[in-house]
mmCIF file of C-alpha atoms and ligand atoms in Angstrom:
data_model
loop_
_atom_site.group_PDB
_atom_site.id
_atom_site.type_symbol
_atom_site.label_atom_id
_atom_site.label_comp_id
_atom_site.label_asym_id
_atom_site.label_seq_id
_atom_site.Cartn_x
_atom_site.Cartn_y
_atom_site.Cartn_z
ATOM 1 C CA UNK A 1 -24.684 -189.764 -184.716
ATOM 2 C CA UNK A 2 -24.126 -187.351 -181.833
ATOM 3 C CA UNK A 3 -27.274 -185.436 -181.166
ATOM 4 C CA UNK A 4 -26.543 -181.615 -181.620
ATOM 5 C CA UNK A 5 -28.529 -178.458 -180.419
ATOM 6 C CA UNK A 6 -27.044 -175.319 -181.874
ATOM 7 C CA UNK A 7 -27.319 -171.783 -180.459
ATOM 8 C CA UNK A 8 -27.335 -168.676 -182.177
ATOM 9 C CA UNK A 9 -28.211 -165.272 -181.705
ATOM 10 C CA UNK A 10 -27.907 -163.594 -185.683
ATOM 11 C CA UNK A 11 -27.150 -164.065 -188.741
ATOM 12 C CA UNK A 12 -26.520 -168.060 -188.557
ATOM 13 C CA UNK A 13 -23.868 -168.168 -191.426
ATOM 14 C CA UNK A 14 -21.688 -171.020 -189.152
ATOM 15 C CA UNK A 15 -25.025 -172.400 -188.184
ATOM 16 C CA UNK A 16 -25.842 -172.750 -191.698
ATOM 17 C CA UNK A 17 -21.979 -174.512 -192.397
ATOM 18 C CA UNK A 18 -22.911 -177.014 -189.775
ATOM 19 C CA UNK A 19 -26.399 -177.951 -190.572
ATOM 20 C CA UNK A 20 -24.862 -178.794 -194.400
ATOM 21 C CA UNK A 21 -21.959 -180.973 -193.344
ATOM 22 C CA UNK A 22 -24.186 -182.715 -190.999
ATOM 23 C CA UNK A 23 -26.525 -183.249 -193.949
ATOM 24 C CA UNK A 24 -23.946 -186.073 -194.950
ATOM 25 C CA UNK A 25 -25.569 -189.233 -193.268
ATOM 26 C CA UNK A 26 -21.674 -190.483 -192.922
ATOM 27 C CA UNK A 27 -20.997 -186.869 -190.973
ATOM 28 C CA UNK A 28 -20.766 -188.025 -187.036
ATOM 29 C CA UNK A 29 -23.344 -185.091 -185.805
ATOM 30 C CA UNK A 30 -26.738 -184.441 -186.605
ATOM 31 C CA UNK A 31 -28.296 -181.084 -185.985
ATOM 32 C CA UNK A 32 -31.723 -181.820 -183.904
ATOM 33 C CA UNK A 33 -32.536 -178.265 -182.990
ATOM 34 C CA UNK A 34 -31.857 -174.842 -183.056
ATOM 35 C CA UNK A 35 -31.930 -172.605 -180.448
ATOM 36 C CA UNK A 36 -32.297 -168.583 -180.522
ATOM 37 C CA UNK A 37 -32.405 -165.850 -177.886
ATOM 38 C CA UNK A 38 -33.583 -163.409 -180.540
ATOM 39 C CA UNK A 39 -36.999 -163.508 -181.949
ATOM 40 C CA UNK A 40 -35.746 -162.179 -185.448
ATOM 41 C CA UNK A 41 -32.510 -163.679 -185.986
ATOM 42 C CA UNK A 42 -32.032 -164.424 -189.286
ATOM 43 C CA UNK A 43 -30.727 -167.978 -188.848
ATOM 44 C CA UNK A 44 -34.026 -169.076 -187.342
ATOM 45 C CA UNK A 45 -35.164 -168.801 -191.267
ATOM 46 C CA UNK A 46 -32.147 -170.787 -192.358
ATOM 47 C CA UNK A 47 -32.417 -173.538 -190.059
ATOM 48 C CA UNK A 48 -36.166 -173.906 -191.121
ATOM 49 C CA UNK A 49 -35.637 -173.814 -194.740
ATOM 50 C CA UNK A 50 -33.099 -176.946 -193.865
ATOM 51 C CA UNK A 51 -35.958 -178.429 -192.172
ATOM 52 C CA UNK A 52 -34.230 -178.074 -188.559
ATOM 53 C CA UNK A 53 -36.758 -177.483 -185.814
ATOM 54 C CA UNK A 54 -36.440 -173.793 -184.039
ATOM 55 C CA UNK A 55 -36.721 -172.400 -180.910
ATOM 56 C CA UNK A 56 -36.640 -168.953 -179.483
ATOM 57 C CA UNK A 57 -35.932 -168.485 -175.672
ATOM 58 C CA UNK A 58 -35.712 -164.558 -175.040
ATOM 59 C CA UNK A 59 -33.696 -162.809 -171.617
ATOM 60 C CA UNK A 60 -37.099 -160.469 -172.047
ATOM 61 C CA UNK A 61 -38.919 -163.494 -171.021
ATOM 62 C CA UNK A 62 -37.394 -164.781 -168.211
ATOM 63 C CA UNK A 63 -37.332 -162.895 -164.786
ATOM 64 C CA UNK A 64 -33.348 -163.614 -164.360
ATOM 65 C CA UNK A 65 -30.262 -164.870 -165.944
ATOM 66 C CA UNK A 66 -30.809 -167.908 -164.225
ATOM 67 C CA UNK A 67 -34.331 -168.635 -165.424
ATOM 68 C CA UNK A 68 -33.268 -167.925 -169.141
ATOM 69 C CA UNK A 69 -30.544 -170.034 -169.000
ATOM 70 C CA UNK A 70 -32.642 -172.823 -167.462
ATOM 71 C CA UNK A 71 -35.048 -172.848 -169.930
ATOM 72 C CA UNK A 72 -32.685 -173.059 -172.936
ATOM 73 C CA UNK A 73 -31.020 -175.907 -170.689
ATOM 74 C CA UNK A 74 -34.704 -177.944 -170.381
ATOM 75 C CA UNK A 75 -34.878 -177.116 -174.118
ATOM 76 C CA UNK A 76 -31.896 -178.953 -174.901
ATOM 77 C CA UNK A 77 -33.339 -182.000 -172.595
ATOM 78 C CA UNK A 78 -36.126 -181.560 -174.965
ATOM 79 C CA UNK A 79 -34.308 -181.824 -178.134
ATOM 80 C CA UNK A 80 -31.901 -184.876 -176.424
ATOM 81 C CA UNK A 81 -29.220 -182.646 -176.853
ATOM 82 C CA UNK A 82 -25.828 -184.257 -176.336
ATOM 83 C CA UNK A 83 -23.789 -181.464 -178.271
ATOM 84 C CA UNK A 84 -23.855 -178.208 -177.671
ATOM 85 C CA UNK A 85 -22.464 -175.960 -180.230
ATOM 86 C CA UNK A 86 -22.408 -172.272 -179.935
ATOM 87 C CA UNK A 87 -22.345 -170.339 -183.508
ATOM 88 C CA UNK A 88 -22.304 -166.466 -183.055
ATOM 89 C CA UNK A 89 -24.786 -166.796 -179.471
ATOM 90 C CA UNK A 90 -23.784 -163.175 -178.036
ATOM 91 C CA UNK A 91 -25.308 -163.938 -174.618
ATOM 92 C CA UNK A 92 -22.655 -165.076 -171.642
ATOM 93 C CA UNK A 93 -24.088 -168.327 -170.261
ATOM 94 C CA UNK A 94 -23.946 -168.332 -166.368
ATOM 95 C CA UNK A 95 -21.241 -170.869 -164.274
ATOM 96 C CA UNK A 96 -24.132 -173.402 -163.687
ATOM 97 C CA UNK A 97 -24.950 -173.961 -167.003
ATOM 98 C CA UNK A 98 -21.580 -173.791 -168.311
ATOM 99 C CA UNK A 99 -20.613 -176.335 -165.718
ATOM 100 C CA UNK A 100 -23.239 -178.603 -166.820
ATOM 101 C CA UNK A 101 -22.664 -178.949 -170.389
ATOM 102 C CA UNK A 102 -18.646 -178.468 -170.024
ATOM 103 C CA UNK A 103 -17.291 -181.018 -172.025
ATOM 104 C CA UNK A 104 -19.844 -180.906 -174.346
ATOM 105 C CA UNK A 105 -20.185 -177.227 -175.409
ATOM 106 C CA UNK A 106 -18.473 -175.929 -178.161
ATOM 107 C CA UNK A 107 -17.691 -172.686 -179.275
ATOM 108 C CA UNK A 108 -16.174 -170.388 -182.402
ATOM 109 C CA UNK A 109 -14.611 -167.389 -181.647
ATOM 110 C CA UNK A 110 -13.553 -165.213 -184.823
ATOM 111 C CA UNK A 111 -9.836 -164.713 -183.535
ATOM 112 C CA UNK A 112 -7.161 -166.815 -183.264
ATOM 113 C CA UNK A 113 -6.673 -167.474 -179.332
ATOM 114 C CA UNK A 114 -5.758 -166.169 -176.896
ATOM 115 C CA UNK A 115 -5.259 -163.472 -178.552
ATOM 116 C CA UNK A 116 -8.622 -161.107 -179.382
ATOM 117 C CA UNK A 117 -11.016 -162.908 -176.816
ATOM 118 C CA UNK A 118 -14.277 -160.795 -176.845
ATOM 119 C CA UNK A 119 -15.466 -158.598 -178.896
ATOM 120 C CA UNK A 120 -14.535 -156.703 -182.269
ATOM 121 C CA UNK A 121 -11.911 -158.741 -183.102
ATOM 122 C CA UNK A 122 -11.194 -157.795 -186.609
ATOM 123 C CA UNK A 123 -11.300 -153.721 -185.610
ATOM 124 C CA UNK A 124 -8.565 -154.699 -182.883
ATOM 125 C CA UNK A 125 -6.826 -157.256 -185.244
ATOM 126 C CA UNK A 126 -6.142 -154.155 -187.579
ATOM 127 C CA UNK A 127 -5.080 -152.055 -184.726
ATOM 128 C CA UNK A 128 -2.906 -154.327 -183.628
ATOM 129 C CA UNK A 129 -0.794 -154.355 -187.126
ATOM 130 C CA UNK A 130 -0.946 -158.523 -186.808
ATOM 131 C CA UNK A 131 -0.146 -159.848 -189.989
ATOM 132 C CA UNK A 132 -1.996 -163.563 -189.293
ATOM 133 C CA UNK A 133 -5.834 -163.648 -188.196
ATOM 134 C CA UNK A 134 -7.818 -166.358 -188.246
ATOM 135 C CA UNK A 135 -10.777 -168.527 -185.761
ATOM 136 C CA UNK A 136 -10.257 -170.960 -183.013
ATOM 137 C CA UNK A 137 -13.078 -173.433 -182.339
ATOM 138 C CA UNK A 138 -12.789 -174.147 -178.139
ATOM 139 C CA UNK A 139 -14.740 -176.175 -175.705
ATOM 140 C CA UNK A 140 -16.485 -173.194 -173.310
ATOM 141 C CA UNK A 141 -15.613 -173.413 -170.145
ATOM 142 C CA UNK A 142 -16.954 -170.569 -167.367
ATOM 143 C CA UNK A 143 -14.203 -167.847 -168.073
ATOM 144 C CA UNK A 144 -15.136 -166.043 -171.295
ATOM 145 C CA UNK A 145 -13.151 -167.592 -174.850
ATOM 146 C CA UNK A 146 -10.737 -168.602 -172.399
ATOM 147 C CA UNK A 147 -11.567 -172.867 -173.030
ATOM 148 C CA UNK A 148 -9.165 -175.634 -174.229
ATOM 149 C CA UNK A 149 -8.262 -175.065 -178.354
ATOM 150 C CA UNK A 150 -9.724 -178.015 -180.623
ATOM 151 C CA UNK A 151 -8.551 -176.309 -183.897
ATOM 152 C CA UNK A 152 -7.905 -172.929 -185.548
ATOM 153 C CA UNK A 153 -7.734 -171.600 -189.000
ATOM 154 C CA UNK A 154 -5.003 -169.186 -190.164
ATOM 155 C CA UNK A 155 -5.715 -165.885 -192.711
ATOM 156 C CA UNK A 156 -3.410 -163.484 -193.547
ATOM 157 C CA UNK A 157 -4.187 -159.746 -193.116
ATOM 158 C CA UNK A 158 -3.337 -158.128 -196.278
ATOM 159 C CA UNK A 159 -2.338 -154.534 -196.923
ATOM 160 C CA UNK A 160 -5.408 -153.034 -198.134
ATOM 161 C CA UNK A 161 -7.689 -154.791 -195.489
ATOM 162 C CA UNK A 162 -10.387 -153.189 -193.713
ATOM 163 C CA UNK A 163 -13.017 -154.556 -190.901
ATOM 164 C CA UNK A 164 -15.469 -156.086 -193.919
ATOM 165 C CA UNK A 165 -12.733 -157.243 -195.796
ATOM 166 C CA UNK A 166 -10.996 -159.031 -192.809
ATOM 167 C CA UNK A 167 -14.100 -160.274 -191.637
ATOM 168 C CA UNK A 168 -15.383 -161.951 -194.440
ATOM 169 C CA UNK A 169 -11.688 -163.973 -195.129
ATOM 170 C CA UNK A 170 -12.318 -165.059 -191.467
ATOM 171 C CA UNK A 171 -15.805 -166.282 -191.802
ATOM 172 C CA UNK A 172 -14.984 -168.209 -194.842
ATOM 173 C CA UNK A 173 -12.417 -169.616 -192.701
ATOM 174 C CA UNK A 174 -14.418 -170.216 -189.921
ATOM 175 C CA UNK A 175 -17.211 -172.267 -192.422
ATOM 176 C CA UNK A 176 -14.555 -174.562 -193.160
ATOM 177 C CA UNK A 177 -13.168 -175.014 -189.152
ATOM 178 C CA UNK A 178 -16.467 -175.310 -187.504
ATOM 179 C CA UNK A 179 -17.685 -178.783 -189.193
ATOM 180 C CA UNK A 180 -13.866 -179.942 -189.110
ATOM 181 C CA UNK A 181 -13.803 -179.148 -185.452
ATOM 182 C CA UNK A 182 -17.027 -180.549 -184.948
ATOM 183 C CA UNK A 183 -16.572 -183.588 -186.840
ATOM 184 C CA UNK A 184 -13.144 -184.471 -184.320
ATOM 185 C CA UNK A 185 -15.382 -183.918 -181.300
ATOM 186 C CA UNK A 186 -18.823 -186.042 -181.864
ATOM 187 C CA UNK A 187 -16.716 -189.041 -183.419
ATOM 188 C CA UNK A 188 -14.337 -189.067 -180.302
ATOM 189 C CA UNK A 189 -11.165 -187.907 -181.161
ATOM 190 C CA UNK A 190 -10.472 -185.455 -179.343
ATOM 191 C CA UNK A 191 -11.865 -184.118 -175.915
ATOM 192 C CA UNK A 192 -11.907 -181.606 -172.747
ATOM 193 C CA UNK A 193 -8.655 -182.479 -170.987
ATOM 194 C CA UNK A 194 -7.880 -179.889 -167.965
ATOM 195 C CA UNK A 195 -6.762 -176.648 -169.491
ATOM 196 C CA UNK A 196 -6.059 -178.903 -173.337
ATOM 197 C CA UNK A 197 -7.862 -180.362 -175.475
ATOM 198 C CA UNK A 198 -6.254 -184.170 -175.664
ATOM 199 C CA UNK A 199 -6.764 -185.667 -179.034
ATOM 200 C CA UNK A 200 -6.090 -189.500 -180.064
ATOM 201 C CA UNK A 201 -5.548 -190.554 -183.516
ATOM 202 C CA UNK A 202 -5.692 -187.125 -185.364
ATOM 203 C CA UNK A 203 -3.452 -184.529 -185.838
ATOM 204 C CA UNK A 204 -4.789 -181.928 -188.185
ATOM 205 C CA UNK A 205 -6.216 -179.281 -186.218
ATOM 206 C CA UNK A 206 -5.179 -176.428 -188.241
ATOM 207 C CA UNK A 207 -6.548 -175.192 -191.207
ATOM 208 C CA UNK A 208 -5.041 -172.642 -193.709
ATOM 209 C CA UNK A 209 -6.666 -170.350 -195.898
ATOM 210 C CA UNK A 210 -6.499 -170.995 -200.015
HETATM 211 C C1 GAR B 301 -19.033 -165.301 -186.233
HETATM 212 O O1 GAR B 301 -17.967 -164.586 -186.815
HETATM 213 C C2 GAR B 301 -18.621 -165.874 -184.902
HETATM 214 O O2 GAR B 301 -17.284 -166.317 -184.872
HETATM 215 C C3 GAR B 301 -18.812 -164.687 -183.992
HETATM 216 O O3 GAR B 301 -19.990 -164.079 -184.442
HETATM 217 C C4 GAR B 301 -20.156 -164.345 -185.843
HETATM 218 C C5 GAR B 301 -21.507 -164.963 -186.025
HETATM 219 O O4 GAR B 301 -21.802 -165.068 -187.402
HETATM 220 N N1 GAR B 301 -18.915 -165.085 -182.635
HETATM 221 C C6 GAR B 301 -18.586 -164.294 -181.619
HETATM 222 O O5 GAR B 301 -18.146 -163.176 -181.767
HETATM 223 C C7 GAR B 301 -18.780 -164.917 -180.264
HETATM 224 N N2 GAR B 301 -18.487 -163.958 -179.235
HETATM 225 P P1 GAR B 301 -22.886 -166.116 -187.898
HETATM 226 O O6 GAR B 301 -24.148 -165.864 -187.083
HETATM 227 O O7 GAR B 301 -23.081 -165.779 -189.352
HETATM 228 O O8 GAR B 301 -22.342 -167.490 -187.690
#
């Protein structure tokens, strides 16, 4: 089972959808740590209650970018992290660390790319009139939601939607595509592959809302 250190920032609801699939001792990840740059996100709870160790590493406590990001890398040395999944972490991680965990970093991002990278995507998904929304789980490289696509889940916007309504068919969505996507990763099927993802001996990478 692939070590995995997960990093969030709020609410932890994808956290939370990871730490249960990986409860299943045939599930190819287990979650080793958690990881927090606020002191009163809500997930920290979560991952306790799960019995998942915690960690917070606050920007307020580090004199730079640089240090802040080096101490949540030495945490994950710590923890004998060898995934790195980010779930709702609203911090940009800087080129060096990105570089050094490329390949292994993982990311959800509540559009479907490359459309809607950044943030507010459901506000701009309305604007937009779209009439298909959805997530896209991606490995992170340095340029921001811009990595290679491991899989994406489809909603439709409906007529009456607004921002909570769209929102919560996504995150429902993305509860589903996060373990999928990180299930394909930690047992080796697919990987980091140039500007693609490259996948052997699976093909379902979408998922569709019920
Ligand atoms: C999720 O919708 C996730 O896709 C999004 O933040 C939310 C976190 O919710 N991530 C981003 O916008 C990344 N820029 P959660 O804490 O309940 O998982």
């Amino acid at each position: 089972r692939k070590r995995t250190v997960i990093l969030i920032s709020g609410r932890g609801s994808n956290m939370a959808a990871l730490i249960d699939a990986a409860a299943d001792p045939a599930f190819p990840a287990e979650i080793v740590g958690v990881i927090s740059d606020q002191a009163n996100a809500l997930g920290l709870g979560i991952a306790a209650s799960r019995g998942v160790a915690t960690k917070v590493i606050t920007r307020a406590d580090h004199a730079s970018k640089d240090a802040h990001d080096a101490a949540i890398d030495a945490a994950l040395a710590t923890f004998g992290a060898e995934i790195v999944a980010l779930a709702g972490y609203m911090r940009l991680l800087t080129t060096e660390f990105v570089e050094k965990w490329q390949g292994r970093m993982i990311n959800i991002h509540p559009a479907l790319l490359p459309s809607f990278k950044g943030l507010d995507t459901h506000s701009r998904a309305l604007d937009a009139g779209i009439r298909v929304h959805g997530c896209t789980v991606h490995f992170v490289t340095p340029a921001m939601d811009d990595g290679p696509i491991i899989a994406q889940a489809a909603v439709p916007v409906l007529i009456d939607d607004d921002e909570p309504t769209l929102s919560a068919r996504v995150l429902r969505a993305e509860h589903r595509l996060y373990p999928l996507a990180l299930k394909l990763f930690a047992e080796g099927k697919v990987r980091m592959d140039g500007r693609r993802s490259a996948f052997s001996g699976f093909a379902e990478t979408t998922s569709h809302a019920s």
